[in-house]
PDB file of C-alpha atoms and ligand atoms in Angstrom:
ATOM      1  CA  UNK A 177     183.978 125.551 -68.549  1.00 48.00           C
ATOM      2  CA  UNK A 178     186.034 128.585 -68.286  1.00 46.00           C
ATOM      3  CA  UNK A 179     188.619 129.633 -70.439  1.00 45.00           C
ATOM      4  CA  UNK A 180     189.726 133.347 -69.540  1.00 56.00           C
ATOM      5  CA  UNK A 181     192.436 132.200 -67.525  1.00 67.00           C
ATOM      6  CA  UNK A 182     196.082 133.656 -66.890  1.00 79.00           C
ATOM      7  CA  UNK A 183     199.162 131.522 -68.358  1.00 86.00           C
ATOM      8  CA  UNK A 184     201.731 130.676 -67.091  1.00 92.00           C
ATOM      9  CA  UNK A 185     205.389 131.446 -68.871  1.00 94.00           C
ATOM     10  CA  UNK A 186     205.663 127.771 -69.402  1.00 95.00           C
ATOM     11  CA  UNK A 187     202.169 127.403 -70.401  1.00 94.00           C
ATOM     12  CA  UNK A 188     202.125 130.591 -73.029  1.00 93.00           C
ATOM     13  CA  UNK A 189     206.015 128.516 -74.363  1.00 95.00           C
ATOM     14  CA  UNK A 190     203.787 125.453 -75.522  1.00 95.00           C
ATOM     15  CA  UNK A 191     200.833 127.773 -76.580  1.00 93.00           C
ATOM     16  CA  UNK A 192     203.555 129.223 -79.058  1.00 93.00           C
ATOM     17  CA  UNK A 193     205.180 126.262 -80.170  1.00 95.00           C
ATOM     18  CA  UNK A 194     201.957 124.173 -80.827  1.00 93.00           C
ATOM     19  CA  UNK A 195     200.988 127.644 -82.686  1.00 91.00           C
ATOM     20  CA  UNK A 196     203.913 127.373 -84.837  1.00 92.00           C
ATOM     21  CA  UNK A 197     204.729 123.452 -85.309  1.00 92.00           C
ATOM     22  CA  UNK A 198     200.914 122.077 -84.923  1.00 84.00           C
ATOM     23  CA  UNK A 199     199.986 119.821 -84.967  1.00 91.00           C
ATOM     24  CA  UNK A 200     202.319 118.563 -82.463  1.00 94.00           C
ATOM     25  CA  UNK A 201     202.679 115.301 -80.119  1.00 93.00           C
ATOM     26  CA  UNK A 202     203.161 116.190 -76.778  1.00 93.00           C
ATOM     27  CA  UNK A 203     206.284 114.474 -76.709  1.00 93.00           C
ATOM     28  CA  UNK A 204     207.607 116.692 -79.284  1.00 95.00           C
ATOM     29  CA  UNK A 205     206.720 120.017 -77.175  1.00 96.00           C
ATOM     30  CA  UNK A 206     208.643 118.101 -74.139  1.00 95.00           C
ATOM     31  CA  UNK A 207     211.873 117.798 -76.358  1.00 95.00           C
ATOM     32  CA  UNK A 208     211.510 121.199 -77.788  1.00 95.00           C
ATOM     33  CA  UNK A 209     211.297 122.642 -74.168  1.00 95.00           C
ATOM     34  CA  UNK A 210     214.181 119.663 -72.638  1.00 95.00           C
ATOM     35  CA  UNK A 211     211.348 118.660 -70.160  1.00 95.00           C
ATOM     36  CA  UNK A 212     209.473 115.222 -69.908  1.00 94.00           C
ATOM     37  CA  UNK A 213     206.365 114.419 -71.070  1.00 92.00           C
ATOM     38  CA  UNK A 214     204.883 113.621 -67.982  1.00 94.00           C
ATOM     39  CA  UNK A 215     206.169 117.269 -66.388  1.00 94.00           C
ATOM     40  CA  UNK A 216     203.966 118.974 -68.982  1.00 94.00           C
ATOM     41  CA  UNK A 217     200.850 117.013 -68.727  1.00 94.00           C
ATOM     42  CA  UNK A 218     198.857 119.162 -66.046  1.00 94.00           C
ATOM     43  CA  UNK A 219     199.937 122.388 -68.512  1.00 94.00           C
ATOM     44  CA  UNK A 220     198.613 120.531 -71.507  1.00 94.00           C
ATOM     45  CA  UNK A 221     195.230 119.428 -69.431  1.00 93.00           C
ATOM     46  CA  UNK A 222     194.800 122.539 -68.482  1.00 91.00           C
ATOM     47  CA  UNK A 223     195.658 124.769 -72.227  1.00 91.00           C
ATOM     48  CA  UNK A 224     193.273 121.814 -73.725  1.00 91.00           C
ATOM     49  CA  UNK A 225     190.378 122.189 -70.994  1.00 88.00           C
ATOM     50  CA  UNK A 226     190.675 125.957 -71.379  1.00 84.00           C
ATOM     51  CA  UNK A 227     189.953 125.783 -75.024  1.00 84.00           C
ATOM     52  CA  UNK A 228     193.283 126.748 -76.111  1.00 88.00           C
ATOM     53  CA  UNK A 229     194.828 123.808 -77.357  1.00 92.00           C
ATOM     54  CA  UNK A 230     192.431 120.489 -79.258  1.00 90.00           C
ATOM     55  CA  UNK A 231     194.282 117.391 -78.475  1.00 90.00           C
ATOM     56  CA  UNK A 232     193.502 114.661 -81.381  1.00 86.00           C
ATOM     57  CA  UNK A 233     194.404 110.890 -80.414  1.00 84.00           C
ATOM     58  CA  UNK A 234     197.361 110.178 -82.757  1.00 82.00           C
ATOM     59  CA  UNK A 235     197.954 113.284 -84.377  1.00 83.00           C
ATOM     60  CA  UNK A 236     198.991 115.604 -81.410  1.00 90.00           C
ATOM     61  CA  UNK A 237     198.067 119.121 -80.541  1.00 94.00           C
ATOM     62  CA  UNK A 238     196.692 121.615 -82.684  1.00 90.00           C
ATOM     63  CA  UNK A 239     196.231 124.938 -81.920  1.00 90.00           C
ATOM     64  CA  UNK A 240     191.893 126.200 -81.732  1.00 84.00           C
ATOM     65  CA  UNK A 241     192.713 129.656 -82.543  1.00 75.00           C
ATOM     66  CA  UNK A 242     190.733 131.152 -79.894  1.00 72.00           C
ATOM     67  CA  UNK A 243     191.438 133.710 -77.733  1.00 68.00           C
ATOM     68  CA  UNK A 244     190.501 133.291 -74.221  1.00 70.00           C
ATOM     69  CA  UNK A 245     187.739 136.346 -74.736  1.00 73.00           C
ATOM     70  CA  UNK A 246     186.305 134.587 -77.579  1.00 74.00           C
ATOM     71  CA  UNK A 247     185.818 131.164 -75.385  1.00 74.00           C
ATOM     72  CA  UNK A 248     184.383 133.135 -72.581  1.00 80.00           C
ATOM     73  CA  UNK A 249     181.818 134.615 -74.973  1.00 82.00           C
ATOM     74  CA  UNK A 250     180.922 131.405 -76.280  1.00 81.00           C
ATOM     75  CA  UNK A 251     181.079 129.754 -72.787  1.00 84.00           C
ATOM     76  CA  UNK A 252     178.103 132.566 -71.739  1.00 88.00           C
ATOM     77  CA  UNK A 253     176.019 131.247 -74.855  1.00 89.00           C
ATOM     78  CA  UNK A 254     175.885 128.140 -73.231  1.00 90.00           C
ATOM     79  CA  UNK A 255     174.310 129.017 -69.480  1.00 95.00           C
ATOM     80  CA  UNK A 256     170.752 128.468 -69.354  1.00 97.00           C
ATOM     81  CA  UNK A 257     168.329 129.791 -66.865  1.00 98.00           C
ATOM     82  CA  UNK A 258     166.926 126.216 -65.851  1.00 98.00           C
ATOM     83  CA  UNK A 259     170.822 125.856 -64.634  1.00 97.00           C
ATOM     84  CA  UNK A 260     170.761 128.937 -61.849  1.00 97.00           C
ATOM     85  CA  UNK A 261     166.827 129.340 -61.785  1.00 98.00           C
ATOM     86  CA  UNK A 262     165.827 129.482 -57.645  1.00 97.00           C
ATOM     87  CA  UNK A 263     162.495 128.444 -56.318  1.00 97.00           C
ATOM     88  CA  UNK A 264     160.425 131.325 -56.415  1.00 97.00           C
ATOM     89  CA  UNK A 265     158.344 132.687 -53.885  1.00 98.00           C
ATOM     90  CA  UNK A 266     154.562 133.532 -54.414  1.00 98.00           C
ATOM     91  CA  UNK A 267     151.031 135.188 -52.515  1.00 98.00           C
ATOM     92  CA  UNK A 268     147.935 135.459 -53.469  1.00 98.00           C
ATOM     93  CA  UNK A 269     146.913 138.695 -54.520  1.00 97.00           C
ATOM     94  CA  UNK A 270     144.247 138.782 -51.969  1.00 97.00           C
ATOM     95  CA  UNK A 271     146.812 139.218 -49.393  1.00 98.00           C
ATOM     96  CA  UNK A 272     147.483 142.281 -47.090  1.00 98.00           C
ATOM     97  CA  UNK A 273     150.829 144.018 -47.577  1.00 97.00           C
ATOM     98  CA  UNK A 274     151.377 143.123 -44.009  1.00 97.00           C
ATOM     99  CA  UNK A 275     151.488 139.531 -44.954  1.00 98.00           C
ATOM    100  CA  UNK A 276     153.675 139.964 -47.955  1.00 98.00           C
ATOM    101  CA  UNK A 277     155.759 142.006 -45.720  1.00 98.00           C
ATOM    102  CA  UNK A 278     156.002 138.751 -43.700  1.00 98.00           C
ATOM    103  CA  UNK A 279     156.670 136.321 -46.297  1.00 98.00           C
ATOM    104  CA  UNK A 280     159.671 138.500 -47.571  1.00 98.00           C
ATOM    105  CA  UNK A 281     161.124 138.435 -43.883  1.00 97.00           C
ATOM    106  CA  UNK A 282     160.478 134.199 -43.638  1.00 97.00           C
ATOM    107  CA  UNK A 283     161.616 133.214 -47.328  1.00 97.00           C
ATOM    108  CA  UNK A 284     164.117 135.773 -47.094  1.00 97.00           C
ATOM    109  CA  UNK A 285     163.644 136.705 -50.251  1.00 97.00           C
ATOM    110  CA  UNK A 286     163.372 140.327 -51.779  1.00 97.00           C
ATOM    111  CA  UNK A 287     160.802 140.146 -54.612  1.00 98.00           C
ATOM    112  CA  UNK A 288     157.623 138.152 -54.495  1.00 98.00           C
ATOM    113  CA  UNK A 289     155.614 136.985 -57.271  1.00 98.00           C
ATOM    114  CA  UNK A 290     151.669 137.451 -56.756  1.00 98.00           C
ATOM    115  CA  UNK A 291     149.652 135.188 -58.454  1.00 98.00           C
ATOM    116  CA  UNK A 292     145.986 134.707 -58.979  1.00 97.00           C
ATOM    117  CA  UNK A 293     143.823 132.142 -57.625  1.00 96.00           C
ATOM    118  CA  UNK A 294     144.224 129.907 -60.923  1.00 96.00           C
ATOM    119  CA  UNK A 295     148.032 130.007 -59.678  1.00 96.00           C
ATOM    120  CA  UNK A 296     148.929 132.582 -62.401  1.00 98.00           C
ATOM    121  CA  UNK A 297     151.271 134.937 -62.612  1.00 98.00           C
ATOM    122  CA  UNK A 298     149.628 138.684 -62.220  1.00 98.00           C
ATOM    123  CA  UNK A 299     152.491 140.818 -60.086  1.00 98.00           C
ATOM    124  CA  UNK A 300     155.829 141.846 -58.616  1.00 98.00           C
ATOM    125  CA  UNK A 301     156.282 143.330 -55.062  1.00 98.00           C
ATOM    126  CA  UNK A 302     159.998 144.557 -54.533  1.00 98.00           C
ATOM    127  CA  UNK A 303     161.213 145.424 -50.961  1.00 97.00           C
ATOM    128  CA  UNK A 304     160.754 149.167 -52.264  1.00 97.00           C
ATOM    129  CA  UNK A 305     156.877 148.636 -53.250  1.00 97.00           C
ATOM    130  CA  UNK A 306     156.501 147.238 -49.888  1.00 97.00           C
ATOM    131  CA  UNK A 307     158.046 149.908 -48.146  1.00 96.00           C
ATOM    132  CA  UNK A 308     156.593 152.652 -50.058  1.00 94.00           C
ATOM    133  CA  UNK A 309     152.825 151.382 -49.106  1.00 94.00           C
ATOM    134  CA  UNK A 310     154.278 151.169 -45.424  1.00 94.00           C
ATOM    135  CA  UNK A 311     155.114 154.952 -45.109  1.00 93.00           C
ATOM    136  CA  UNK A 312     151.461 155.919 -46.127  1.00 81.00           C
ATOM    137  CA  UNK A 313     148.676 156.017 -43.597  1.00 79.00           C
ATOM    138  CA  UNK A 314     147.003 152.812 -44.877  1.00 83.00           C
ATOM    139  CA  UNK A 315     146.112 149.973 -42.577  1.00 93.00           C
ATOM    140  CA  UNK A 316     148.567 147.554 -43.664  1.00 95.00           C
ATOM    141  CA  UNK A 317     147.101 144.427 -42.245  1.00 95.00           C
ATOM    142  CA  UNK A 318     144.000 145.446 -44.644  1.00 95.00           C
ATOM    143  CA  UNK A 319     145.393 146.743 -47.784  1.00 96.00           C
ATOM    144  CA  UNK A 320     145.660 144.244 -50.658  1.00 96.00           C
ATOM    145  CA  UNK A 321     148.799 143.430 -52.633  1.00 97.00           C
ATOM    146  CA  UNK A 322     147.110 143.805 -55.902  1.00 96.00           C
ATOM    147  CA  UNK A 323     146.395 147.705 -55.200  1.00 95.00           C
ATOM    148  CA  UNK A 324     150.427 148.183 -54.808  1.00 96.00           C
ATOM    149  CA  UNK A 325     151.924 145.568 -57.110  1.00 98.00           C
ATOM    150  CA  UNK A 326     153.409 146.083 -60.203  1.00 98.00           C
ATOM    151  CA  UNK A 327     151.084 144.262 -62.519  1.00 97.00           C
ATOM    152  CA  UNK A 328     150.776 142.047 -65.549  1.00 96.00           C
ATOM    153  CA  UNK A 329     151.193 143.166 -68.394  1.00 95.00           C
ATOM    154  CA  UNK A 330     154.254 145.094 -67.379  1.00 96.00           C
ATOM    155  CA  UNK A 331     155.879 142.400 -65.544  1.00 98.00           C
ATOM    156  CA  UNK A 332     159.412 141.502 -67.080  1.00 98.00           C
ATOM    157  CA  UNK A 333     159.459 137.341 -67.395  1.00 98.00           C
ATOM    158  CA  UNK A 334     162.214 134.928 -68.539  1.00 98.00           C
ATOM    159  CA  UNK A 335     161.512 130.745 -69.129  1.00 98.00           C
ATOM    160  CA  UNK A 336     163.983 128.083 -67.688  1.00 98.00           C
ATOM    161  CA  UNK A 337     165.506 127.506 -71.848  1.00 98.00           C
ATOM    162  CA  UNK A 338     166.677 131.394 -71.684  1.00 98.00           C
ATOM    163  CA  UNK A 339     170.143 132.248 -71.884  1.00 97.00           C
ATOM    164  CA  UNK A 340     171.119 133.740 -68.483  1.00 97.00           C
ATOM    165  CA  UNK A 341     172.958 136.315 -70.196  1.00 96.00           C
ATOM    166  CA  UNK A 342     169.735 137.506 -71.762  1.00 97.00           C
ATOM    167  CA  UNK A 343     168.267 137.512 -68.355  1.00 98.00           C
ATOM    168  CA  UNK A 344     171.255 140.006 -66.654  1.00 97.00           C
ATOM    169  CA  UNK A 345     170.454 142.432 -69.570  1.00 97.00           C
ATOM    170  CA  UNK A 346     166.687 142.327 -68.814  1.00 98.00           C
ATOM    171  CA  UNK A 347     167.810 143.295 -65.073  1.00 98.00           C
ATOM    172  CA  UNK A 348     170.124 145.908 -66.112  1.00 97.00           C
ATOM    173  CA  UNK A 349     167.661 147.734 -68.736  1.00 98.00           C
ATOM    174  CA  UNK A 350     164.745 147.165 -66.731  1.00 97.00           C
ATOM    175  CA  UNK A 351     166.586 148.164 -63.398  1.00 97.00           C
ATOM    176  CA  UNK A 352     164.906 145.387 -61.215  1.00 98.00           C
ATOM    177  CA  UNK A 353     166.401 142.871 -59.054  1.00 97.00           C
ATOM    178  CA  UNK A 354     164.954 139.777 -59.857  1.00 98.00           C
ATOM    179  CA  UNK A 355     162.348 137.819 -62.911  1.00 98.00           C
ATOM    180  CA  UNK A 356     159.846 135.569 -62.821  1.00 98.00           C
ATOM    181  CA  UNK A 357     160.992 131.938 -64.516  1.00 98.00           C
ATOM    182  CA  UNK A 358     157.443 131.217 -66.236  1.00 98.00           C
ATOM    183  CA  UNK A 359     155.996 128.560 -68.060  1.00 98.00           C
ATOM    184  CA  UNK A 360     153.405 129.880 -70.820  1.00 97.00           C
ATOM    185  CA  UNK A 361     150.478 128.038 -70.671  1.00 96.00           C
ATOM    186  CA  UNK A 362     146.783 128.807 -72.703  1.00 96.00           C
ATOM    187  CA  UNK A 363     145.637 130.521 -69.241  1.00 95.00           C
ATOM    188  CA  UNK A 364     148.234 132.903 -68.801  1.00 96.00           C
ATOM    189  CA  UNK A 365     151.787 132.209 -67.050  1.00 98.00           C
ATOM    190  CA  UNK A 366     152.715 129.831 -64.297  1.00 98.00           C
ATOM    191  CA  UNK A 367     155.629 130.967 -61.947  1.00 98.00           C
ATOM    192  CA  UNK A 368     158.272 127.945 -62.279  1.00 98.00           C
ATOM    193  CA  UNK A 369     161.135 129.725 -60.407  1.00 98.00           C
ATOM    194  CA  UNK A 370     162.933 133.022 -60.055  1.00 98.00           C
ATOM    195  CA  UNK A 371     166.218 134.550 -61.358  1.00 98.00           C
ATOM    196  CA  UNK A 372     168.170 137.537 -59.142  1.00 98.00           C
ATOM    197  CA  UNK A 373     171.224 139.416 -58.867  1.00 97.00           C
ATOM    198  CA  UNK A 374     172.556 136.604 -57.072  1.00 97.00           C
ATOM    199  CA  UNK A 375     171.613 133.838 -59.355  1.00 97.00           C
ATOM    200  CA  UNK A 376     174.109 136.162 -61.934  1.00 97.00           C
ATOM    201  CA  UNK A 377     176.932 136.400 -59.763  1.00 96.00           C
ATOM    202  CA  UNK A 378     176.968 132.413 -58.668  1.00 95.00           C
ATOM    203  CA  UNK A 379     177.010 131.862 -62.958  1.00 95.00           C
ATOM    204  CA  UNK A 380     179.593 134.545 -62.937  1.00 92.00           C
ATOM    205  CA  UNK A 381     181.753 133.239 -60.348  1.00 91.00           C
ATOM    206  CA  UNK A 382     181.779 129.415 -61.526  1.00 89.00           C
ATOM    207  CA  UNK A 383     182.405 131.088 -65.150  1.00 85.00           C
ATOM    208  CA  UNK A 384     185.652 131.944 -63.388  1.00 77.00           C
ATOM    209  CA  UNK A 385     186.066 129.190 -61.354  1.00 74.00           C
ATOM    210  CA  UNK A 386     185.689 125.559 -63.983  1.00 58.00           C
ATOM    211  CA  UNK A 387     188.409 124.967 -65.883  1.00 42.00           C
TER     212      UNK A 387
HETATM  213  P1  ADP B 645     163.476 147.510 -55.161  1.00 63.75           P
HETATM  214  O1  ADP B 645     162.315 148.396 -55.551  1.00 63.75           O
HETATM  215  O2  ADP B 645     163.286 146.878 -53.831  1.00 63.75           O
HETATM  216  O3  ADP B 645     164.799 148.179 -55.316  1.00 63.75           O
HETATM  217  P2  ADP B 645     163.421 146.315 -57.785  1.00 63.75           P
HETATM  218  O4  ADP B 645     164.489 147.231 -58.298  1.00 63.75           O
HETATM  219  O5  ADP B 645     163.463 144.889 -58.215  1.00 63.75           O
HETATM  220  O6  ADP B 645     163.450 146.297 -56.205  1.00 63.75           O
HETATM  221  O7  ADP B 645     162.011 146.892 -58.183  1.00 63.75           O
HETATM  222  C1  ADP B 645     161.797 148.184 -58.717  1.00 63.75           C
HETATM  223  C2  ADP B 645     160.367 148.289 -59.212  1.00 63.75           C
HETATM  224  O8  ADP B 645     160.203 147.419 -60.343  1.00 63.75           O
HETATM  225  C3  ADP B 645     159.307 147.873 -58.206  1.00 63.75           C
HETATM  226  O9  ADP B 645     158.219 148.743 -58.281  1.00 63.75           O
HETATM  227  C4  ADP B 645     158.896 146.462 -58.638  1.00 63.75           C
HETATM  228  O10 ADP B 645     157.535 146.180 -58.400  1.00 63.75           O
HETATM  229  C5  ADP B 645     159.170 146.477 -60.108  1.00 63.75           C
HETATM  230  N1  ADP B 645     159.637 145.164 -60.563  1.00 63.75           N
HETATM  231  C6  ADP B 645     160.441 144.307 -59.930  1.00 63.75           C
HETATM  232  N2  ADP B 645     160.649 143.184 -60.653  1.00 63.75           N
HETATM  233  C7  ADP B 645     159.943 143.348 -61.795  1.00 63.75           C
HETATM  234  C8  ADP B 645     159.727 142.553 -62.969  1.00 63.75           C
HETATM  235  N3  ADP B 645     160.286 141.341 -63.131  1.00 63.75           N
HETATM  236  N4  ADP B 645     158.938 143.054 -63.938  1.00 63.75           N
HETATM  237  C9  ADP B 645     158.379 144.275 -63.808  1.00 63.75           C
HETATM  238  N5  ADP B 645     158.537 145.060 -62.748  1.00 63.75           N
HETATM  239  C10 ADP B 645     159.291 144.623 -61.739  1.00 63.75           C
END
């Protein structure tokens, strides 16, 4: 639920008068502005679904006291990983960079995970570590990922109960594109899914779009 929306005039009139008369019935707020109840239900849906306004059955509308910044703070302590997480894509790291060059083309994805062959999580190949090995003279269709990848234990990993928030920091500091979504286990980590740049801006976009 989103709650950094903008108010109408009418809308910011019962925000002020249930700010200075709460708690108020909504029938009072429709005398005090000569309208009818029923004209100023969708404003009070939508001033009580953005957080603005707490409607209590038989005592009326009370201002929360929450600015709309506030709500949209708390609303981003609330999105989890497991809600945006993708399906991640893996190789083997016994697989040539021509290969992984293929998989990134058919999954159409721009980071893989490499894992080990107990499924485990042991490195990252971005488009850019894939290119970089391509510009050398190496035989490509020969070369192993492992000798190019970015490996464990310097791999950046999130879990599905994460905040997402935390997750768009990690990118930013770390300046990568995407995590591994693991799941510790006594082995070492199993790749459960995968969080990018895009997985950030669909969160960011229904932020702004549920109310
Ligand atoms: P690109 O290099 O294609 O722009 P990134 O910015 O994601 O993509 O990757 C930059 C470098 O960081 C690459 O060398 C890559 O292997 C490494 N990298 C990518 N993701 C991670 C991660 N989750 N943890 C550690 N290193 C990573």
């Amino acid at each position: 639920m989103v709650r950094t929306i903008e108010l109408n005039k009418r809308q910011e009139q019962i925000l002020q008068i249930v700010k200075d008369n709460g708690p108020i019935t909504g029938e009072h707020i429709a005398d005090q502005l000569n309208l009818t109840r029923a004209t100023l239900r969708p404003d009070l849906a939508i001033l009580t679904m953005a957080g603005f306004l707490d409607a209590r059955p038989r005592v009326g509308y009370f201002y929360t006291g929450k600015s709309g910044t506030q709500l949209l703070t708390e609303n981003l302590q609330k999105i989890f990983v497991r809600e945006y997480q993708s399906i991640p894509v893996v190789v083997n790291e016994n697989v040539s960079v021509y290969d992984a060059i293929v998989s990134m083309f058919l999954e159409d994805v721009g980071t893989l995970f490499v894992v080990d062959q107990n499924s485990l999580l042991v490195g990252v190949l971005s488009r850019k570590d894939l290119l970089r090995a391509s510009i050398g003279k190496q035989e490509l269709a020969s070369l192993p990922v492992n000798i190019i990848m970015t490996r464990m234990p310097n791999i950046t990993i999130c879990e599905r109960d994460d905040l997402l928030i935390e997750v768009a920091k990690k990118l930013i500091d770390k300046q990568i594109d995407a995590l591994p979504v693991v799941k510790k286990t006594e082995r070492g980590f199993e790749v459960i899914g995968r969080v990018t740049k895009t997985n950030i801006a669909k969160a960011f976009v229904a932020l702004g779009e549920d109310m």
